[in-house]
Coordinates of C-alpha atoms in Angstrom, one line a residue:
Chain A
M1 CA -24.3 -13.4 16.8
N2 CA -21.1 -11.7 15.7
K3 CA -18.5 -13.6 17.8
I4 CA -18.2 -16.4 15.6
I5 CA -15.6 -16.0 12.8
L6 CA -15.1 -18.8 11.7
G7 CA -16.7 -19.1 8.6
R8 CA -16.5 -15.0 8.3
Y9 CA -15.5 -13.9 4.7
I10 CA -13.4 -10.3 4.8
P11 CA -13.1 -8.7 1.3
G12 CA -9.9 -7.7 0.6
K13 CA -7.5 -7.7 -2.6
S14 CA -4.4 -9.5 -1.4
F15 CA -2.8 -12.1 -3.1
L16 CA -4.2 -15.4 -0.9
H17 CA -7.8 -13.3 -1.8
R18 CA -6.9 -13.4 -5.3
L19 CA -6.2 -16.8 -5.6
D20 CA -8.1 -19.4 -7.8
P21 CA -10.5 -21.0 -4.8
R22 CA -9.8 -24.3 -6.2
S23 CA -6.1 -24.3 -5.7
K24 CA -6.9 -22.7 -2.6
L25 CA -9.3 -25.5 -1.4
V26 CA -7.3 -28.1 -2.1
L27 CA -4.0 -26.7 -1.1
S28 CA -5.6 -25.7 2.3
F29 CA -6.9 -29.4 2.6
L30 CA -3.5 -31.2 1.5
F31 CA -2.0 -28.8 4.3
I32 CA -4.0 -29.6 7.0
L33 CA -3.4 -33.8 5.7
I34 CA 0.5 -32.9 5.6
I35 CA 0.3 -31.1 9.5
F36 CA -0.6 -35.0 10.9
F37 CA 2.8 -36.0 9.2
A38 CA 4.7 -33.9 11.4
N39 CA 6.8 -35.6 14.5
N40 CA 9.2 -33.2 15.9
W41 CA 9.9 -29.8 17.3
R42 CA 11.8 -28.9 13.9
T43 CA 8.4 -29.7 11.7
Y44 CA 5.8 -27.9 13.9
I45 CA 8.6 -24.5 13.6
L46 CA 8.6 -24.7 9.7
L47 CA 5.1 -25.0 9.7
G48 CA 4.3 -22.3 12.2
I49 CA 6.0 -20.1 10.1
F50 CA 4.5 -21.2 7.3
T51 CA 1.3 -20.7 8.5
F52 CA 2.4 -17.3 10.0
F53 CA 3.8 -15.9 6.4
C54 CA 0.5 -17.0 5.1
I55 CA -1.6 -14.9 7.2
L56 CA 1.1 -11.7 6.8
L57 CA 0.4 -12.0 2.9
S58 CA -3.6 -12.1 3.5
K59 CA -3.2 -8.7 4.9
I60 CA -6.0 -9.6 7.8
S61 CA -4.9 -9.1 11.4
L62 CA -3.6 -11.7 13.7
G63 CA -6.8 -10.9 16.0
F64 CA -9.0 -12.8 13.9
F65 CA -7.4 -15.8 14.1
L66 CA -6.9 -15.6 17.7
K67 CA -10.7 -14.8 17.7
G68 CA -11.1 -18.4 15.6
V69 CA -9.7 -20.0 18.3
R70 CA -11.4 -19.1 20.7
P71 CA -14.9 -21.2 20.8
L72 CA -12.9 -23.9 20.4
I73 CA -10.4 -23.4 23.1
W74 CA -11.9 -26.0 25.5
L75 CA -12.1 -29.1 22.8
I76 CA -8.5 -28.4 22.2
L77 CA -7.7 -28.2 26.4
F78 CA -9.6 -31.3 26.8
T79 CA -7.8 -33.3 24.1
V80 CA -4.3 -31.6 25.5
V81 CA -5.0 -32.6 29.0
L82 CA -6.1 -36.0 27.8
Q83 CA -2.4 -36.4 25.9
I84 CA -0.8 -35.6 28.7
F85 CA -2.0 -37.9 31.2
F86 CA -2.9 -41.0 29.4
T87 CA 0.8 -41.1 27.2
R88 CA 3.3 -43.5 28.9
G89 CA 7.0 -42.9 27.5
G90 CA 10.2 -41.4 29.1
P91 CA 11.0 -39.9 32.6
T92 CA 7.8 -40.1 34.7
Y93 CA 7.5 -36.8 36.2
W94 CA 3.5 -37.6 38.2
Q95 CA 1.8 -40.6 39.0
F96 CA -1.6 -40.8 40.3
G97 CA -3.8 -44.1 40.0
P98 CA -3.6 -44.3 36.1
L99 CA -2.7 -41.1 35.7
S100 CA 0.7 -39.9 34.8
I101 CA 2.4 -36.7 33.8
T102 CA 5.6 -38.3 31.9
H103 CA 8.5 -36.1 29.7
F104 CA 6.4 -37.8 26.0
G105 CA 2.7 -37.4 27.4
L106 CA 3.9 -32.8 27.9
V107 CA 5.4 -33.6 24.2
N108 CA 2.5 -34.9 22.8
G109 CA 0.2 -32.6 24.0
G110 CA 2.4 -30.0 23.0
Y111 CA 2.0 -31.0 19.6
V112 CA -1.4 -31.8 19.5
F113 CA -2.1 -28.3 21.0
C114 CA 0.1 -27.1 17.9
R115 CA -1.8 -29.2 15.3
F116 CA -5.3 -27.9 16.2
V117 CA -4.0 -24.1 16.2
L118 CA -2.6 -24.8 12.9
I119 CA -5.6 -26.6 11.7
I120 CA -7.8 -23.8 12.7
F121 CA -5.6 -20.8 11.9
M122 CA -5.6 -22.4 8.1
S123 CA -8.9 -23.2 7.9
T124 CA -10.2 -19.3 9.5
L125 CA -7.5 -18.2 6.5
L126 CA -9.5 -20.0 3.6
T127 CA -12.4 -18.6 4.8
L128 CA -11.6 -14.9 5.4
T129 CA -10.4 -14.6 1.9
T130 CA -12.5 -17.1 0.0
S131 CA -16.5 -16.0 0.2
P132 CA -19.0 -18.5 0.7
L133 CA -20.1 -18.7 -3.1
E134 CA -16.3 -19.2 -4.3
I135 CA -15.8 -21.6 -2.5
A136 CA -19.2 -23.5 -3.7
D137 CA -18.1 -23.0 -7.1
A138 CA -14.8 -24.9 -6.2
L139 CA -16.4 -27.4 -4.8
E140 CA -18.5 -28.1 -7.7
N141 CA -15.7 -27.7 -9.9
L142 CA -13.6 -29.9 -7.9
M143 CA -16.3 -32.4 -7.4
L144 CA -17.2 -32.7 -11.5
P145 CA -15.5 -35.7 -11.8
L146 CA -17.7 -37.1 -9.7
K147 CA -20.4 -36.8 -12.3
K148 CA -19.2 -40.3 -13.8
F149 CA -20.5 -42.4 -11.1
K150 CA -23.9 -40.9 -11.3
V151 CA -23.1 -38.4 -8.2
P152 CA -25.7 -35.3 -8.4
V153 CA -22.8 -32.8 -8.4
Y154 CA -24.7 -29.7 -9.0
E155 CA -27.6 -30.4 -6.5
I156 CA -25.8 -30.8 -4.5
S157 CA -23.5 -27.5 -5.3
L158 CA -26.4 -26.0 -5.1
M159 CA -27.3 -26.9 -1.8
I160 CA -24.1 -26.0 -0.1
S161 CA -24.0 -22.7 -2.1
I162 CA -27.9 -22.0 -0.7
A163 CA -27.5 -23.3 3.0
L164 CA -24.1 -21.0 2.9
R165 CA -25.9 -18.3 1.3
F166 CA -28.8 -18.4 4.4
V167 CA -26.0 -18.7 7.0
P168 CA -25.8 -15.0 8.0
T169 CA -29.6 -15.0 6.8
L170 CA -30.6 -17.1 9.2
M171 CA -28.5 -15.4 12.1
D172 CA -30.3 -12.1 11.5
E173 CA -33.5 -14.1 11.8
T174 CA -32.2 -15.3 15.5
E175 CA -30.9 -12.0 16.4
K176 CA -34.4 -10.4 15.6
I177 CA -36.4 -13.5 17.3
M178 CA -33.8 -13.5 20.4
N179 CA -34.6 -9.7 20.6
A180 CA -38.6 -10.5 20.3
Q181 CA -38.2 -13.1 22.6
R182 CA -36.1 -11.1 25.6
A183 CA -38.4 -8.3 25.2
R184 CA -41.1 -10.7 26.8
G185 CA -39.0 -11.7 29.4
V186 CA -37.1 -14.6 27.9
N187 CA -33.2 -14.6 29.7
F188 CA -31.2 -16.4 27.1
G189 CA -28.1 -18.0 28.6
E190 CA -29.4 -17.4 32.5
G191 CA -30.1 -19.9 35.0
G192 CA -30.3 -23.4 35.3
L193 CA -29.2 -25.6 32.5
I194 CA -33.4 -27.0 32.3
K195 CA -34.1 -23.1 32.0
Q196 CA -31.8 -23.0 29.3
L197 CA -33.2 -25.4 27.5
K198 CA -36.7 -24.0 28.0
A199 CA -35.7 -20.7 26.3
I200 CA -34.3 -22.3 23.6
V201 CA -37.6 -23.6 22.1
P202 CA -39.3 -20.6 21.8
L203 CA -36.0 -19.4 19.6
L204 CA -36.3 -22.6 17.9
I205 CA -39.9 -23.1 16.7
P206 CA -40.1 -19.5 15.0
L207 CA -36.9 -19.9 13.3
F208 CA -37.9 -23.6 11.8
V209 CA -41.2 -22.5 10.9
G210 CA -39.0 -19.2 9.2
A211 CA -36.6 -21.0 7.4
F212 CA -39.6 -23.6 6.0
N213 CA -41.0 -21.0 4.3
R214 CA -38.1 -19.0 3.1
A215 CA -37.3 -21.9 1.6
E216 CA -41.0 -23.0 -0.3
D217 CA -40.3 -19.1 -1.4
L218 CA -37.0 -19.6 -2.7
A219 CA -38.3 -22.7 -4.4
T220 CA -41.3 -21.1 -6.0
A221 CA -38.7 -18.1 -7.0
M222 CA -36.6 -20.7 -8.8
E223 CA -39.3 -22.3 -10.6
A224 CA -40.3 -18.9 -12.0
R225 CA -37.5 -18.0 -12.9
G226 CA -36.8 -21.4 -14.8
Y227 CA -35.0 -23.3 -12.7
R228 CA -34.8 -26.7 -14.1
G229 CA -31.7 -28.6 -12.0
G230 CA -28.3 -27.8 -12.7
E231 CA -27.7 -29.7 -15.5
G232 CA -25.7 -27.0 -18.5
R233 CA -26.5 -23.9 -17.0
T234 CA -23.9 -21.4 -17.8
K235 CA -22.0 -19.1 -15.2
Y236 CA -21.7 -15.9 -14.0
R237 CA -18.1 -15.7 -12.9
F238 CA -15.2 -18.5 -14.2
H239 CA -12.6 -19.7 -12.7
A240 CA -9.3 -19.6 -14.5
W241 CA -5.8 -20.7 -13.7
H242 CA -3.3 -18.4 -13.1
K243 CA 0.5 -18.2 -12.6
N244 CA -0.1 -17.2 -9.2
D245 CA -2.2 -20.8 -8.2
T246 CA 0.8 -22.5 -10.3
L247 CA 3.5 -20.7 -7.7
S248 CA 1.4 -21.8 -4.5
C249 CA 1.4 -25.1 -5.1
I250 CA 5.4 -24.8 -6.1
I251 CA 6.0 -22.9 -2.9
F252 CA 3.6 -26.0 -1.1
G253 CA 5.4 -28.7 -2.7
L254 CA 8.5 -27.1 -1.2
L255 CA 6.8 -26.9 1.6
A256 CA 6.3 -30.5 2.0
A257 CA 9.7 -31.6 0.8
I258 CA 11.4 -30.1 3.4
L259 CA 8.7 -31.1 5.9
L260 CA 9.6 -34.7 5.0
F261 CA 13.3 -34.2 4.7
L262 CA 12.8 -32.9 8.9
R263 CA 10.9 -35.7 9.7
S264 CA 13.5 -38.1 9.5
W265 CA 16.4 -35.5 10.7
Chain B
M1 CA -42.7 7.4 32.3
S2 CA -40.3 9.3 30.6
I3 CA -37.7 8.4 28.6
R4 CA -34.1 10.4 28.6
F5 CA -31.5 10.2 26.1
E6 CA -28.9 12.0 27.2
K7 CA -25.6 12.2 24.9
V8 CA -26.1 8.4 23.4
N9 CA -24.1 6.9 20.8
Y10 CA -23.6 3.3 19.6
I11 CA -21.6 1.3 17.3
Y12 CA -22.1 -2.3 16.2
Q13 CA -19.5 -4.4 15.9
Q14 CA -16.6 -2.1 17.7
A15 CA -13.1 -2.7 16.9
T16 CA -13.8 -4.8 13.9
P17 CA -13.2 -4.0 10.7
F18 CA -17.2 -4.1 10.0
E19 CA -17.6 -1.4 12.4
H20 CA -20.0 0.8 12.0
Q21 CA -21.3 3.9 14.4
A22 CA -25.2 3.9 14.5
L23 CA -26.2 6.4 16.6
Y24 CA -23.7 9.9 17.6
D25 CA -25.1 12.3 20.2
I26 CA -28.4 11.7 20.5
T27 CA -30.0 13.3 23.2
L28 CA -33.6 13.5 23.4
T29 CA -36.4 13.5 25.8
I30 CA -40.2 11.3 25.4
P31 CA -42.4 13.2 27.6
T32 CA -44.8 10.4 29.7
G33 CA -47.9 10.1 27.8
S34 CA -46.9 11.5 24.9
Y35 CA -47.8 9.6 20.6
T36 CA -43.8 10.1 19.9
A37 CA -43.7 9.0 16.1
I38 CA -40.4 8.6 14.8
V39 CA -39.3 9.0 11.0
G40 CA -36.1 9.0 9.0
H41 CA -35.0 6.5 6.1
T42 CA -34.0 2.7 6.0
G43 CA -30.4 3.1 7.9
S44 CA -31.3 6.3 9.7
G45 CA -30.5 4.6 13.1
K46 CA -34.7 4.0 13.8
S47 CA -34.1 0.6 15.0
T48 CA -30.9 0.7 16.8
L49 CA -32.7 3.6 18.8
L50 CA -35.6 1.5 19.5
Q51 CA -33.8 -1.0 21.1
H52 CA -32.3 1.1 23.5
L53 CA -35.5 1.9 25.0
N54 CA -35.7 -1.6 27.1
G55 CA -31.9 -2.4 27.0
L56 CA -31.5 -4.7 24.2
L57 CA -29.3 -2.6 23.1
K58 CA -26.7 -0.3 25.7
P59 CA -25.2 2.9 24.8
V60 CA -21.5 2.3 23.9
S61 CA -20.9 6.0 25.5
G62 CA -23.7 8.7 27.1
R63 CA -26.8 7.3 29.2
I64 CA -30.2 6.8 29.4
I65 CA -32.8 7.2 31.9
I66 CA -35.9 5.3 31.8
G67 CA -38.8 6.4 35.0
D68 CA -36.2 5.8 37.6
Q69 CA -33.8 3.7 35.8
E70 CA -30.2 4.4 34.0
I71 CA -28.9 3.0 31.3
T72 CA -25.0 2.8 30.5
S73 CA -22.4 1.3 28.8
L74 CA -21.7 -0.7 32.2
T75 CA -25.0 -2.2 33.0
K76 CA -25.6 -5.2 34.3
N77 CA -28.4 -7.4 31.7
K78 CA -29.7 -8.8 35.4
E79 CA -30.9 -5.0 36.0
L80 CA -33.3 -4.9 33.0
G81 CA -35.5 -7.4 34.1
T82 CA -38.1 -4.1 35.5
L83 CA -37.3 -2.1 32.6
R84 CA -38.6 -4.9 30.2
K85 CA -41.6 -5.7 31.7
H86 CA -42.6 -1.2 31.9
V87 CA -40.9 -1.1 28.6
G88 CA -43.3 -3.6 26.0
V89 CA -41.8 -3.6 22.7
V90 CA -43.5 -4.6 19.2
F91 CA -41.0 -5.4 16.6
Q92 CA -41.4 -5.5 13.0
F93 CA -43.6 -8.4 11.9
P94 CA -44.3 -9.4 15.1
E95 CA -45.4 -12.3 14.1
A96 CA -42.4 -14.3 13.9
Q97 CA -42.5 -14.6 17.2
L98 CA -45.1 -16.6 17.6
F99 CA -44.1 -20.4 19.5
E100 CA -46.8 -21.9 21.5
E101 CA -49.2 -24.3 20.7
T102 CA -52.6 -22.2 21.2
V103 CA -52.9 -18.3 20.8
L104 CA -53.8 -18.0 24.2
K105 CA -50.8 -19.5 25.5
D106 CA -48.9 -17.7 23.6
I107 CA -50.4 -14.2 24.7
A108 CA -49.9 -15.6 28.8
F109 CA -45.7 -16.6 27.4
A110 CA -44.8 -13.0 28.6
P111 CA -46.6 -12.5 32.2
K112 CA -45.7 -16.2 32.9
N113 CA -42.2 -14.7 32.5
F114 CA -42.1 -11.9 34.7
G115 CA -43.8 -14.2 37.6
S116 CA -47.9 -14.6 37.1
S117 CA -49.2 -17.5 38.2
E118 CA -49.9 -20.1 35.2
Q119 CA -53.6 -19.2 35.5
E120 CA -53.4 -15.5 36.4
A121 CA -51.2 -15.8 32.7
L122 CA -54.3 -17.3 31.1
E123 CA -57.0 -14.7 32.4
T124 CA -54.6 -11.6 31.3
A125 CA -54.3 -13.7 27.7
R126 CA -58.1 -13.5 27.3
Q127 CA -58.5 -10.5 28.3
M128 CA -55.7 -9.5 25.9
A129 CA -57.6 -11.1 23.2
K130 CA -60.4 -9.7 23.4
L131 CA -58.8 -6.1 23.8
V132 CA -56.9 -6.8 20.4
D133 CA -60.4 -7.9 19.2
L134 CA -59.6 -11.4 18.1
P135 CA -62.7 -13.9 17.7
E136 CA -63.4 -16.5 20.6
Y137 CA -63.0 -19.5 18.3
V138 CA -59.6 -18.7 17.8
F139 CA -58.5 -19.0 21.1
N140 CA -57.6 -22.3 21.0
K141 CA -55.9 -22.8 17.7
S142 CA -52.7 -22.6 16.6
P143 CA -51.4 -19.5 16.0
F144 CA -50.0 -20.5 12.7
E145 CA -53.3 -21.6 11.4
L146 CA -54.4 -18.0 11.5
S147 CA -54.4 -15.2 8.7
G148 CA -51.9 -13.1 8.6
G149 CA -53.7 -9.9 10.3
Q150 CA -55.1 -12.2 13.1
M151 CA -51.5 -13.6 13.7
R152 CA -50.4 -9.7 14.1
R153 CA -53.3 -9.3 16.7
V154 CA -52.1 -12.5 18.7
A155 CA -48.0 -10.8 18.7
I156 CA -49.3 -7.4 20.4
A157 CA -51.8 -9.0 22.5
G158 CA -48.3 -10.9 23.6
V159 CA -46.5 -7.9 24.2
L160 CA -49.4 -5.8 25.7
A161 CA -49.9 -8.6 28.5
M162 CA -46.6 -8.0 29.9
K163 CA -49.0 -4.6 30.8
P164 CA -46.7 -1.9 30.1
E165 CA -46.1 1.6 30.5
V166 CA -44.8 2.1 27.4
L167 CA -45.6 0.9 23.9
V168 CA -43.1 0.9 21.5
L169 CA -44.1 -0.1 18.0
D170 CA -41.5 -0.8 15.1
E171 CA -43.7 -0.3 11.8
P172 CA -46.4 -2.3 13.3
T173 CA -48.9 -2.6 10.0
A174 CA -46.1 -3.3 7.7
G175 CA -47.7 -6.0 5.3
L176 CA -51.7 -5.3 6.5
D177 CA -54.4 -4.4 4.0
P178 CA -55.5 -1.0 4.0
K179 CA -58.4 -2.2 6.7
G180 CA -56.4 -3.9 8.8
R181 CA -53.9 -0.8 8.7
I182 CA -56.5 1.5 10.0
E183 CA -58.1 -1.1 12.7
I184 CA -54.7 -1.9 14.3
M185 CA -53.9 1.9 14.6
D186 CA -57.3 2.8 16.3
M187 CA -56.7 0.5 18.6
F188 CA -53.6 1.2 19.6
Q189 CA -55.2 5.1 20.1
N190 CA -57.8 3.4 22.2
L191 CA -55.5 1.7 24.1
K192 CA -53.2 4.9 24.7
I193 CA -56.2 6.3 25.7
Q194 CA -57.9 3.9 28.3
Q195 CA -54.8 2.8 29.4
H196 CA -52.7 6.0 29.4
L197 CA -50.0 4.6 27.8
T198 CA -47.0 6.3 26.4
I199 CA -46.3 4.7 22.4
I200 CA -43.7 5.5 20.5
L201 CA -44.2 4.6 16.8
V202 CA -41.6 3.7 13.9
T203 CA -43.0 4.1 10.9
H204 CA -42.6 5.6 7.2
Q205 CA -46.0 6.2 6.9
M206 CA -46.4 10.4 7.7
D207 CA -50.0 10.3 7.1
D208 CA -50.0 7.9 10.3
V209 CA -47.6 10.6 12.2
A210 CA -49.7 13.6 11.2
R211 CA -52.5 12.1 12.5
Y212 CA -51.8 10.2 15.8
A213 CA -48.1 11.7 16.9
D214 CA -47.9 14.5 19.0
N215 CA -44.6 14.5 18.7
V216 CA -41.7 14.2 15.8
I217 CA -38.2 12.2 16.2
V218 CA -36.4 13.1 12.9
L219 CA -33.7 10.9 12.4
E220 CA -30.6 10.8 9.7
K221 CA -27.7 8.3 9.6
G222 CA -27.8 8.2 13.3
H223 CA -27.9 12.0 13.7
L224 CA -31.0 13.6 15.3
L225 CA -32.8 16.8 12.6
A226 CA -35.0 17.1 14.7
N227 CA -37.5 16.6 18.0
N228 CA -40.5 18.9 17.5
F229 CA -44.5 19.3 16.9
P230 CA -45.7 17.6 14.1
E231 CA -47.4 20.8 13.0
K232 CA -43.7 22.7 13.5
I233 CA -42.0 19.4 11.2
F234 CA -45.0 19.3 8.2
S235 CA -44.8 23.5 8.2
D236 CA -41.9 23.4 6.3
S237 CA -42.3 21.5 3.2
K238 CA -38.5 22.9 1.9
W239 CA -36.9 21.2 4.8
L240 CA -38.4 18.0 4.6
Q241 CA -37.8 17.8 1.1
E242 CA -33.7 18.6 1.0
H243 CA -34.1 15.8 3.9
H244 CA -36.3 13.4 1.5
L245 CA -38.7 12.9 3.9
A246 CA -42.7 12.7 2.6
L247 CA -45.9 15.1 3.2
P248 CA -49.0 13.4 4.5
Q249 CA -51.6 13.2 1.8
A250 CA -54.1 15.8 3.1
T251 CA -50.7 18.3 3.4
R252 CA -49.3 17.6 -0.1
F253 CA -52.8 18.5 -1.3
A254 CA -53.4 21.9 0.2
K255 CA -49.7 22.6 -0.8
E256 CA -51.0 21.4 -4.4
L257 CA -54.4 23.8 -4.2
Q258 CA -52.2 26.5 -3.3
K259 CA -49.5 25.9 -5.8
R260 CA -52.2 26.2 -8.5
A261 CA -54.5 29.2 -7.0
D262 CA -52.2 31.9 -5.3
S263 CA -55.3 33.4 -3.9
F264 CA -56.1 29.8 -1.5
N265 CA -54.6 30.6 1.9
F266 CA -54.5 28.2 4.2
S267 CA -54.9 29.6 8.1
K268 CA -53.0 26.5 9.3
V269 CA -51.6 24.0 7.1
P270 CA -54.1 21.1 7.5
L271 CA -52.5 17.7 8.6
T272 CA -55.1 15.1 8.6
E273 CA -57.9 14.9 5.8
E274 CA -60.6 16.0 9.0
E275 CA -58.3 19.4 8.5
L276 CA -58.5 19.8 5.2
A277 CA -62.3 19.0 4.9
I278 CA -63.0 21.7 7.8
Q279 CA -60.5 24.5 6.2
L280 CA -62.3 23.5 2.5
I281 CA -65.6 24.0 4.0
Q282 CA -64.7 27.3 6.2
R283 CA -63.2 28.9 2.3
I284 CA -66.6 27.6 0.6
N285 CA -68.5 29.4 3.0
E286 CA -66.6 32.9 3.1
V287 CA -66.3 32.7 -0.8
K288 CA -70.7 32.2 -0.3
Q289 CA -71.1 34.6 2.2
N290 CA -69.2 37.4 0.2
D291 CA -70.8 36.7 -3.1
E292 CA -74.6 37.3 -1.4

């Protein structure tokens, strides 16, 4: 259970930790967007250096980011291999039926790989330096304009924060139930596919029962403390826009400008 | 099956910023047929120690010998199957492990996993359900329809159905009413006598330790503080106070009595209400004789 690094928060006091979650959220989103504008090796090197710089800034060891890639490595390799085999153009190095390895294919495969790694690094960086509650707060704040269109912003953000809040709890619960069933002779992750699927039933049913019970208790507890919807509720945490946030936006703007320039170079 | 820990260390999430050592150089022996209580505060390493007993966790360094099996950091999970059959673990709030459609099927789950046929497993389940005093009419009900106390019994029967030689209990009476607590603890006591089980009990209830255990292990922040007879442990109330451990009620009463009446001396520190009562009667009789 402890191998999952995506979505994990590591407390700290670095520049990135102290940025406003709203600016972090928007900037990471925009960064992922401009990754798709990169179209040659110069642009990828630029983005790579920028990502590396951000990682240094966060003062979190590189190992965490590499671990973040690990669960997705098969997906990445699969996509890369598809790109390599099915992209046509340029000199052909190898051909077999519809499959061929061409110059363009290899280059595209490389780009796709870089894209994946950059996206994962950046989103890992966001979750490593921003606590789940901050992310939920930021989302609520950013979605506020949608209220005009009758989007239930408070309810959505409450749902997100409750969901995020209960991830570790459910993980603990999963661990406990797995232990209890292991003690009764279940071997998780062993045997054939059917056997593994069957082993999941004794895990999922208690987990669901527990989650429903917990949801009911939580609802009761919230009502007992006078919760009547999010309208007009005040907040404990206030987010204020600081100089550093403006600075980050300017740096990002420069990055995007350089990227667009290198793109057509 | 005797259990021996030799210099066992355990570290959670090793080599990450969340690294946290839970056990330090634990060396201890739990003799066959003993009733061993493990006490200590939250975070003292009780649960970690307990999970080593059937190989759910493996020591980072050091070794554990259970029966004729040795567990070190290199032991493979596949080698632990037989161990898990011999060491049954009833976790805290074990009703969270229930999942089957009927009570009997749930109890039969473990024996089926360990290779019994459907028929045999259900037969075992029936016996175990009777053993834990479940009324016959609930046998084919869904375990989720039962009361809290009954669910607890089903879960316990589910572990007993493996017919373990060692039974590990992690606060088995947490959240039960006083009547249910006594019933369940007495049931374990009877099982131990009938089936010659080795019982390991993790608990905060010093009264249970005094009443049932014949061997006490005290843990503090992952270190072994003491491993001794309950009489020895509870005789040193100053030491207990230093480590923020409570006394059994009867012992506390005896201490209080001694404090208020200097002349009152107990020949042996009473641990249970019975022992206390017997000693008090003795004293009363002595006083009466002196008066005459």
